[in-house]
Tab-separated table of C-alpha atoms in Angstrom:
chain	number	residue	atom	x	y	z
W	28	UNK	CA	-2.010	21.672	31.165
W	29	UNK	CA	-1.478	19.332	34.023
W	30	UNK	CA	-3.229	16.522	33.246
W	31	UNK	CA	-2.981	13.983	30.203
W	32	UNK	CA	-4.183	15.298	27.333
W	33	UNK	CA	-6.850	12.683	26.157
W	34	UNK	CA	-7.025	11.284	22.255
W	35	UNK	CA	-10.374	9.373	21.794
W	36	UNK	CA	-9.398	6.677	18.937
W	37	UNK	CA	-12.389	5.892	16.859
W	38	UNK	CA	-12.564	3.046	14.428
W	39	UNK	CA	-14.101	-0.139	13.728
W	40	UNK	CA	-12.304	-3.435	15.152
W	41	UNK	CA	-12.509	-6.212	12.861
W	42	UNK	CA	-9.316	-6.612	10.755
W	43	UNK	CA	-7.687	-3.579	11.884
W	44	UNK	CA	-6.699	-5.396	15.839
W	45	UNK	CA	-2.572	-4.995	15.023
W	46	UNK	CA	-3.124	-1.374	13.652
W	47	UNK	CA	-5.257	-0.053	16.614
W	48	UNK	CA	-2.901	-2.014	19.014
W	49	UNK	CA	0.227	-0.179	17.166
W	50	UNK	CA	-1.806	3.198	17.460
W	51	UNK	CA	-2.720	2.609	21.511
W	52	UNK	CA	0.858	1.883	22.119
W	53	UNK	CA	2.592	4.835	19.954
W	54	UNK	CA	-0.213	7.444	21.518
W	55	UNK	CA	0.534	6.290	25.024
W	56	UNK	CA	3.977	6.319	24.774
W	57	UNK	CA	4.046	9.890	23.137
W	58	UNK	CA	2.497	10.630	26.856
W	59	UNK	CA	-1.098	11.149	25.909
W	60	UNK	CA	-4.497	9.101	27.627
W	61	UNK	CA	-5.955	7.063	25.385
W	62	UNK	CA	-9.614	6.223	25.121
W	63	UNK	CA	-10.319	3.396	22.641
W	64	UNK	CA	-12.896	0.729	22.700
W	65	UNK	CA	-10.918	-1.694	21.273
W	66	UNK	CA	-8.968	-1.890	24.399
W	67	UNK	CA	-11.721	-1.049	26.993
W	68	UNK	CA	-10.431	2.714	27.923
W	69	UNK	CA	-13.050	4.225	26.626
W	70	UNK	CA	-15.292	5.408	30.205
W	71	UNK	CA	-18.569	3.607	30.408
W	72	UNK	CA	-21.384	3.865	33.187
W	73	UNK	CA	-23.895	1.310	34.064
W	74	UNK	CA	-26.459	4.013	33.410
W	75	UNK	CA	-25.928	4.551	29.591
W	76	UNK	CA	-25.984	2.758	26.821
W	77	UNK	CA	-23.223	2.066	24.910
W	78	UNK	CA	-23.839	4.139	22.357
W	79	UNK	CA	-24.321	6.614	24.853
W	80	UNK	CA	-21.327	6.178	26.822
W	81	UNK	CA	-18.986	6.467	23.318
W	82	UNK	CA	-20.736	9.713	22.212
W	83	UNK	CA	-19.904	11.227	25.758
W	84	UNK	CA	-16.585	10.269	25.391
W	85	UNK	CA	-16.227	12.245	22.122
W	86	UNK	CA	-17.967	15.148	23.855
W	87	UNK	CA	-15.078	15.009	26.805
W	88	UNK	CA	-11.965	14.182	24.953
W	89	UNK	CA	-9.759	16.376	23.822
W	90	UNK	CA	-8.380	15.422	20.703
W	91	UNK	CA	-10.038	12.997	18.297
W	92	UNK	CA	-8.323	10.518	15.860
W	93	UNK	CA	-10.925	8.462	13.474
W	94	UNK	CA	-9.639	5.595	11.661
W	95	UNK	CA	-12.370	5.088	8.089
W	96	UNK	CA	-11.801	1.544	7.188
W	97	UNK	CA	-13.539	-0.624	4.781
W	98	UNK	CA	-15.906	-2.240	7.685
W	99	UNK	CA	-18.920	-0.055	8.590
W	100	UNK	CA	-19.706	-1.495	11.966
W	101	UNK	CA	-22.363	-3.584	12.858
W	102	UNK	CA	-23.515	-1.527	15.748
W	103	UNK	CA	-26.704	0.463	13.834
W	104	UNK	CA	-29.152	2.509	15.766
W	105	UNK	CA	-32.434	3.848	15.154
W	106	UNK	CA	-30.466	6.579	13.035
W	107	UNK	CA	-29.087	4.103	10.759
W	108	UNK	CA	-25.495	5.249	11.586
W	109	UNK	CA	-22.948	3.054	12.919
W	110	UNK	CA	-21.460	4.159	16.216
W	111	UNK	CA	-17.870	4.814	14.525
W	112	UNK	CA	-20.037	7.336	12.009
W	113	UNK	CA	-22.017	9.136	14.948
W	114	UNK	CA	-18.751	9.532	16.832
W	115	UNK	CA	-17.181	10.913	13.747
W	116	UNK	CA	-20.247	13.157	13.228
W	117	UNK	CA	-20.294	14.427	16.997
W	118	UNK	CA	-16.678	15.319	16.653
W	119	UNK	CA	-17.092	17.302	13.231
W	120	UNK	CA	-20.487	19.150	15.201
W	121	UNK	CA	-18.166	19.633	17.890
W	122	UNK	CA	-15.435	21.448	16.080
W	123	UNK	CA	-13.077	18.798	17.861
W	124	UNK	CA	-8.890	19.217	16.907
W	125	UNK	CA	-9.282	16.275	15.026
W	126	UNK	CA	-7.406	13.427	12.791
W	127	UNK	CA	-8.860	11.237	9.977
W	128	UNK	CA	-7.033	8.289	8.668
W	129	UNK	CA	-9.160	6.263	5.506
W	130	UNK	CA	-8.191	3.293	3.854
W	131	UNK	CA	-7.202	3.354	0.237
W	132	UNK	CA	-10.235	0.738	-0.362
W	133	UNK	CA	-12.529	3.017	0.671
W	134	UNK	CA	-11.174	6.329	-0.939
W	135	UNK	CA	-11.079	4.089	-4.311
W	136	UNK	CA	-14.254	3.038	-3.822
W	137	UNK	CA	-15.490	6.464	-3.859
W	138	UNK	CA	-13.503	7.604	-7.155
W	139	UNK	CA	-14.584	4.350	-9.042
W	140	UNK	CA	-18.590	5.384	-8.222
W	141	UNK	CA	-18.090	9.277	-8.904
W	142	UNK	CA	-16.685	7.747	-12.234
W	143	UNK	CA	-19.320	5.656	-13.282
W	144	UNK	CA	-22.016	6.566	-15.615
W	145	UNK	CA	-25.047	4.623	-17.146
W	146	UNK	CA	-24.744	3.520	-20.996
W	147	UNK	CA	-27.502	5.650	-22.053
W	148	UNK	CA	-26.569	8.555	-19.947
W	149	UNK	CA	-24.528	12.099	-21.692
W	150	UNK	CA	-21.621	12.631	-19.763
W	151	UNK	CA	-21.131	15.820	-21.340
W	152	UNK	CA	-24.734	16.950	-20.041
W	153	UNK	CA	-25.180	20.487	-18.489
W	154	UNK	CA	-27.712	22.111	-15.853
W	155	UNK	CA	-29.712	25.309	-16.561
W	156	UNK	CA	-26.845	27.169	-15.102
W	157	UNK	CA	-24.457	25.631	-17.786
W	158	UNK	CA	-22.522	23.376	-15.364
W	159	UNK	CA	-21.339	19.917	-16.053
W	160	UNK	CA	-23.762	17.459	-14.364
W	161	UNK	CA	-22.587	15.341	-12.032
W	162	UNK	CA	-22.672	11.442	-12.373
W	163	UNK	CA	-25.486	9.627	-11.380
W	164	UNK	CA	-23.776	8.106	-8.084
W	165	UNK	CA	-22.308	10.705	-7.314
W	166	UNK	CA	-22.882	11.619	-3.354
W	167	UNK	CA	-25.373	10.063	-0.792
W	168	UNK	CA	-28.431	10.331	-2.621
W	169	UNK	CA	-26.887	9.006	-5.865
W	170	UNK	CA	-25.283	5.655	-3.959
W	171	UNK	CA	-28.615	5.111	-2.808
W	172	UNK	CA	-29.474	3.529	-5.725
W	173	UNK	CA	-26.834	1.049	-5.405
W	174	UNK	CA	-26.125	-1.710	-2.911
W	175	UNK	CA	-23.280	-4.202	-2.165
W	176	UNK	CA	-23.205	-8.258	-2.499
W	177	UNK	CA	-23.125	-9.751	0.665
W	178	UNK	CA	-20.297	-11.278	-0.166
W	179	UNK	CA	-18.582	-8.177	-1.180
W	180	UNK	CA	-15.141	-8.000	0.214
W	181	UNK	CA	-13.790	-4.546	-0.691
W	182	UNK	CA	-15.764	-2.484	1.270
W	183	UNK	CA	-18.611	-3.919	3.951
W	184	UNK	CA	-21.198	-1.230	3.705
W	185	UNK	CA	-21.436	2.121	1.104
W	186	UNK	CA	-21.838	4.014	4.024
W	187	UNK	CA	-18.341	3.729	4.892
W	188	UNK	CA	-17.955	6.600	1.909
W	189	UNK	CA	-20.635	8.542	3.381
W	190	UNK	CA	-18.323	8.780	6.342
W	191	UNK	CA	-15.210	9.703	4.031
W	192	UNK	CA	-17.330	12.515	2.938
W	193	UNK	CA	-18.262	13.726	6.206
W	194	UNK	CA	-14.519	13.824	7.512
W	195	UNK	CA	-13.472	15.473	4.106
W	196	UNK	CA	-16.857	18.041	4.270
W	197	UNK	CA	-17.948	17.110	1.143
W	198	UNK	CA	-21.202	19.038	1.449
W	199	UNK	CA	-19.640	22.800	2.040
W	200	UNK	CA	-17.878	25.142	-0.416
W	201	UNK	CA	-14.535	24.313	-0.491
W	202	UNK	CA	-13.740	27.651	1.207
W	203	UNK	CA	-15.211	26.422	4.517
W	204	UNK	CA	-13.738	23.024	4.632
W	205	UNK	CA	-11.366	23.803	7.572
W	206	UNK	CA	-10.172	20.498	9.500
W	207	UNK	CA	-11.043	18.430	6.649
W	208	UNK	CA	-7.501	16.668	5.739
W	209	UNK	CA	-8.182	12.870	5.528
W	210	UNK	CA	-4.775	11.294	5.132
W	211	UNK	CA	-5.358	7.373	2.631
W	212	UNK	CA	-3.205	4.292	3.802
W	213	UNK	CA	-2.712	1.302	2.466
W	214	UNK	CA	-0.446	-0.418	5.117
W	215	UNK	CA	-0.461	-0.084	8.226
W	216	UNK	CA	2.903	1.083	8.254
W	217	UNK	CA	1.307	3.997	6.439
W	218	UNK	CA	-0.924	4.615	8.976
W	219	UNK	CA	1.358	4.551	11.956
W	220	UNK	CA	3.751	6.954	10.250
W	221	UNK	CA	1.065	9.861	9.871
W	222	UNK	CA	0.126	8.566	13.990
W	223	UNK	CA	3.721	9.518	14.634
W	224	UNK	CA	4.387	12.708	12.416
W	225	UNK	CA	0.998	14.256	13.993
W	226	UNK	CA	0.858	13.535	17.430
W	227	UNK	CA	4.455	12.505	18.831
W	228	UNK	CA	5.492	16.166	19.480
W	229	UNK	CA	3.335	16.299	22.640
W	230	UNK	CA	4.237	19.934	23.713
W	231	UNK	CA	3.425	20.975	20.126
W	232	UNK	CA	0.191	19.491	20.067
W	233	UNK	CA	-0.631	20.869	23.361
W	234	UNK	CA	-0.177	24.109	22.646
W	235	UNK	CA	-2.060	23.727	19.381
W	236	UNK	CA	-4.854	22.778	21.545
W	237	UNK	CA	-5.081	26.158	23.774
W	238	UNK	CA	-4.758	27.769	20.318
W	239	UNK	CA	-7.888	26.031	19.220
W	240	UNK	CA	-9.432	26.737	22.490
W	241	UNK	CA	-8.620	30.462	22.015
W	242	UNK	CA	-9.982	30.994	18.998
W	243	UNK	CA	-13.287	29.126	19.334
W	244	UNK	CA	-13.481	31.493	22.105
W	245	UNK	CA	-12.602	34.459	20.109
W	246	UNK	CA	-15.183	33.396	17.099
W	247	UNK	CA	-18.027	32.796	20.109
W	248	UNK	CA	-17.756	36.070	21.521
W	249	UNK	CA	-17.522	37.577	17.917
W	250	UNK	CA	-20.886	36.141	16.832
W	251	UNK	CA	-22.297	37.271	20.347
W	252	UNK	CA	-21.373	40.646	20.015
W	253	UNK	CA	-23.304	40.004	16.418
W	254	UNK	CA	-26.506	39.483	18.386
W	255	UNK	CA	-27.148	42.039	20.958
């Protein structure tokens, strides 16, 4: 490949400015072109809304790095999802070569809600197939019964958990979850270490990208042949 590989970094900004600055510096030092709204490097057009420009950047980038923080983001459109959430869903939909980081607060909040039961609930209840019933606050539907205090300091919005579950592909059977690795981080150093480990070997990433597109082409050809 003659041109630089482009990495789209998707994240809310509030509270993680220093982390984003460091990630940007690392990726550019490794030889990537980095698209990051925090740095103003996402290609924009006067004929597009901010949401449209961001989603188009996801479509055009070579690689995608999503950072799930305790902040959901204030930019929410008619879909009810923030732009960061939509960017991550778009990257998954397009099967982009992708990497995800998730803050420990998000991971812990999800685990806590999954472990919670109401006082009168039977934790040993089973459905008609004999499978143990999940807790009342598991999944998007279960969490829809809850809301956070306006002064919540752990996470800003319960939808950050949905972002995490989209990235881990919780809705799919275990064997169908490809590209669902999400690395937990607590300190900025943890996140930086992950970025260095995954992106420092530029040629390896470039080779992986080439193999990714070859695999996608093979799958598409196979699917097409089955429908002829």
